[in-house]
Amino acid sequence: MRRITTLVLSWFGRGLVVVSVCFIAYIFWEQRQEIAGIEIDTTLVLVIAITAFSYGLAGFLLSSSWYLLLSGLSDEPVSGGWCHGVYGRTQIGKYIPGNIFHFAGRQVHAKQAGLSQLLVLGSTVYEMLLLLASSSSLAFIGLLLTRVQVQGASLYFVGTVLILIIAT
């Protein structure tokens, strides 16, 4: 039974990769006129290289934080290499509409590795809360720096709520 489940999950994962790649290809096809009009020069190549490196570094930092969350929540040792590999492989699931399949992929990989599903769910919840807190903090700093007025609320109120969320 376990072998059949593993086989089904493996094929399901492959199917998700195919759906993700097809979705990305569809988006490129829809934008083909705009893409064809782009003039490629050394500045563009340099900007793409820098942003690709930055995106890769951000992914590594996110997988490192997932490793730290799993390690902190687990009584068992968790391999950093395994966490980075799983996190990297499951990121393609972000590109399937719904943006949840990368979380589901990590759950599947963790189950196959023998980790507690509750542990991985807890790390996912903490990860989402930390991402929400950090993005909200950056947004608040941006609001302060640009002096944008938040309709219906003062920045002090927004800041106080943000501090309370981060403190909890």
Short mmCIF file of C-alpha atoms in Angstrom, two decimals:
data_model
loop_
_atom_site.label_atom_id
_atom_site.label_comp_id
_atom_site.label_asym_id
_atom_site.label_seq_id
_atom_site.Cartn_x
_atom_site.Cartn_y
_atom_site.Cartn_z
CA MET A 1 0.00 0.00 0.00
CA ARG A 2 2.82 2.41 0.91
CA ARG A 3 4.53 1.73 -2.41
CA ILE A 4 1.34 2.55 -4.33
CA THR A 5 0.88 5.77 -2.35
CA THR A 6 4.48 6.77 -3.05
CA LEU A 7 4.03 6.02 -6.75
CA VAL A 8 0.79 8.02 -6.94
CA LEU A 9 2.33 10.97 -5.09
CA SER A 10 5.39 10.83 -7.33
CA TRP A 11 3.25 10.98 -10.47
CA PHE A 12 1.08 13.67 -8.93
CA GLY A 13 4.21 15.73 -8.27
CA ARG A 14 5.38 15.25 -11.83
CA GLY A 15 1.94 16.31 -13.02
CA LEU A 16 2.15 19.48 -10.95
CA VAL A 17 5.52 20.29 -12.51
CA VAL A 18 4.07 19.80 -15.99
CA VAL A 19 1.05 21.99 -15.14
CA SER A 20 3.38 24.68 -13.73
CA VAL A 21 5.61 24.68 -16.81
CA CYS A 22 2.56 24.77 -19.10
CA PHE A 23 1.11 27.69 -17.14
CA ILE A 24 4.39 29.63 -17.43
CA ALA A 25 4.57 28.81 -21.16
CA TYR A 26 0.98 30.04 -21.55
CA ILE A 27 1.84 33.34 -19.85
CA PHE A 28 4.88 33.75 -22.10
CA TRP A 29 2.70 32.99 -25.14
CA GLU A 30 0.14 35.60 -24.05
CA GLN A 31 2.92 38.18 -23.65
CA ARG A 32 4.84 37.23 -26.81
CA GLN A 33 4.27 40.58 -28.55
CA GLU A 34 5.70 42.51 -25.62
CA ILE A 35 8.58 40.06 -25.24
CA ALA A 36 9.44 40.27 -28.95
CA GLY A 37 9.72 44.05 -28.67
CA ILE A 38 12.38 43.96 -25.94
CA GLU A 39 15.82 44.99 -27.09
CA ILE A 40 18.48 42.91 -25.37
CA ASP A 41 21.60 44.85 -24.45
CA THR A 42 24.34 44.44 -21.83
CA THR A 43 22.46 46.55 -19.28
CA LEU A 44 19.39 44.31 -19.55
CA VAL A 45 21.51 41.16 -19.26
CA LEU A 46 23.27 42.60 -16.20
CA VAL A 47 19.97 43.57 -14.56
CA ILE A 48 18.53 40.11 -15.24
CA ALA A 49 21.66 38.43 -13.85
CA ILE A 50 21.60 40.56 -10.68
CA THR A 51 17.89 40.01 -10.09
CA ALA A 52 18.19 36.26 -10.78
CA PHE A 53 21.04 36.04 -8.26
CA SER A 54 18.99 38.07 -5.75
CA TYR A 55 15.97 35.81 -6.26
CA GLY A 56 18.14 32.73 -5.75
CA LEU A 57 19.64 34.22 -2.59
CA ALA A 58 16.16 35.07 -1.29
CA GLY A 59 15.09 31.48 -1.96
CA PHE A 60 18.11 30.19 -0.06
CA LEU A 61 17.30 32.49 2.88
CA LEU A 62 13.69 31.27 2.88
CA SER A 63 14.77 27.62 2.80
CA SER A 64 17.22 28.36 5.62
CA SER A 65 14.42 29.87 7.68
CA TRP A 66 12.27 26.79 7.01
CA TYR A 67 15.17 24.63 8.19
CA LEU A 68 15.51 26.72 11.36
CA LEU A 69 11.76 26.52 11.99
CA LEU A 70 11.73 22.75 11.55
CA SER A 71 14.82 22.33 13.72
CA GLY A 72 13.40 24.55 16.43
CA LEU A 73 10.05 22.78 16.50
CA SER A 74 11.39 19.22 16.21
CA ASP A 75 12.99 16.99 18.80
CA GLU A 76 14.63 15.03 15.97
CA PRO A 77 17.55 16.41 13.96
CA VAL A 78 16.58 17.75 10.54
CA SER A 79 19.07 17.90 7.67
CA GLY A 80 19.75 21.34 6.27
CA GLY A 81 20.61 19.89 2.86
CA TRP A 82 17.33 18.01 2.78
CA CYS A 83 15.39 21.18 3.70
CA HIS A 84 17.11 23.24 0.98
CA GLY A 85 16.50 20.52 -1.61
CA VAL A 86 12.83 20.07 -0.76
CA TYR A 87 12.21 23.80 -0.54
CA GLY A 88 13.87 24.36 -3.91
CA ARG A 89 12.01 21.51 -5.65
CA THR A 90 8.62 22.54 -4.32
CA GLN A 91 8.92 26.23 -5.25
CA ILE A 92 7.66 25.54 -8.76
CA GLY A 93 4.30 24.88 -7.12
CA LYS A 94 3.98 28.62 -6.50
CA TYR A 95 3.31 29.13 -10.17
CA ILE A 96 0.20 26.98 -10.24
CA PRO A 97 -2.82 29.21 -9.73
CA GLY A 98 -3.77 29.22 -6.08
CA ASN A 99 -0.20 29.59 -4.82
CA ILE A 100 -0.53 26.79 -2.26
CA PHE A 101 1.02 23.79 -3.95
CA HIS A 102 4.54 24.56 -2.72
CA PHE A 103 3.24 24.12 0.83
CA ALA A 104 1.49 20.89 -0.14
CA GLY A 105 4.66 19.65 -1.82
CA ARG A 106 6.68 20.20 1.34
CA GLN A 107 4.07 18.27 3.33
CA VAL A 108 4.35 15.34 0.91
CA HIS A 109 8.17 15.33 0.97
CA ALA A 110 8.19 15.58 4.75
CA LYS A 111 5.79 12.66 5.07
CA GLN A 112 7.99 10.58 2.77
CA ALA A 113 10.98 11.47 4.97
CA GLY A 114 9.10 10.37 8.08
CA LEU A 115 8.61 13.81 9.63
CA SER A 116 5.51 14.57 11.64
CA GLN A 117 2.78 16.21 9.56
CA LEU A 118 1.89 18.39 12.54
CA LEU A 119 5.50 19.57 12.75
CA VAL A 120 5.56 20.58 9.09
CA LEU A 121 2.14 22.22 9.36
CA GLY A 122 3.36 24.20 12.38
CA SER A 123 6.48 25.33 10.53
CA THR A 124 4.32 26.39 7.57
CA VAL A 125 2.02 28.44 9.80
CA TYR A 126 5.00 30.11 11.49
CA GLU A 127 6.58 30.73 8.09
CA MET A 128 3.45 32.45 6.78
CA LEU A 129 3.16 34.57 9.93
CA LEU A 130 6.82 35.61 9.71
CA LEU A 131 6.44 36.46 6.01
CA LEU A 132 3.33 38.50 6.81
CA ALA A 133 5.12 40.34 9.63
CA SER A 134 8.22 41.10 7.56
CA SER A 135 6.28 42.23 4.47
CA SER A 136 3.96 44.36 6.61
CA SER A 137 6.97 45.95 8.31
CA LEU A 138 8.51 46.80 4.95
CA ALA A 139 5.19 48.18 3.71
CA PHE A 140 4.85 50.32 6.84
CA ILE A 141 8.39 51.65 6.44
CA GLY A 142 7.57 52.44 2.81
CA LEU A 143 4.44 54.30 3.87
CA LEU A 144 6.43 56.32 6.37
CA LEU A 145 9.17 57.15 3.89
CA THR A 146 6.80 58.18 1.12
CA ARG A 147 4.36 59.88 3.51
CA VAL A 148 1.41 58.21 1.81
CA GLN A 149 -1.87 58.74 3.62
CA VAL A 150 -3.74 55.56 4.49
CA GLN A 151 -7.40 56.19 3.85
CA GLY A 152 -9.53 55.71 6.96
CA ALA A 153 -6.63 55.08 9.34
CA SER A 154 -3.69 57.01 10.64
CA LEU A 155 -0.17 55.68 10.24
CA TYR A 156 0.15 55.60 14.02
CA PHE A 157 -2.82 53.24 14.24
CA VAL A 158 -1.42 51.04 11.46
CA GLY A 159 1.99 51.04 13.15
CA THR A 160 0.53 50.14 16.52
CA VAL A 161 -1.42 47.22 15.03
CA LEU A 162 1.70 46.07 13.20
CA ILE A 163 3.79 46.17 16.37
CA LEU A 164 1.13 44.19 18.22
CA ILE A 165 1.06 41.57 15.47
CA ILE A 166 4.84 41.21 15.48
CA ALA A 167 4.97 41.10 19.28
CA THR A 168 2.57 38.19 19.40
#
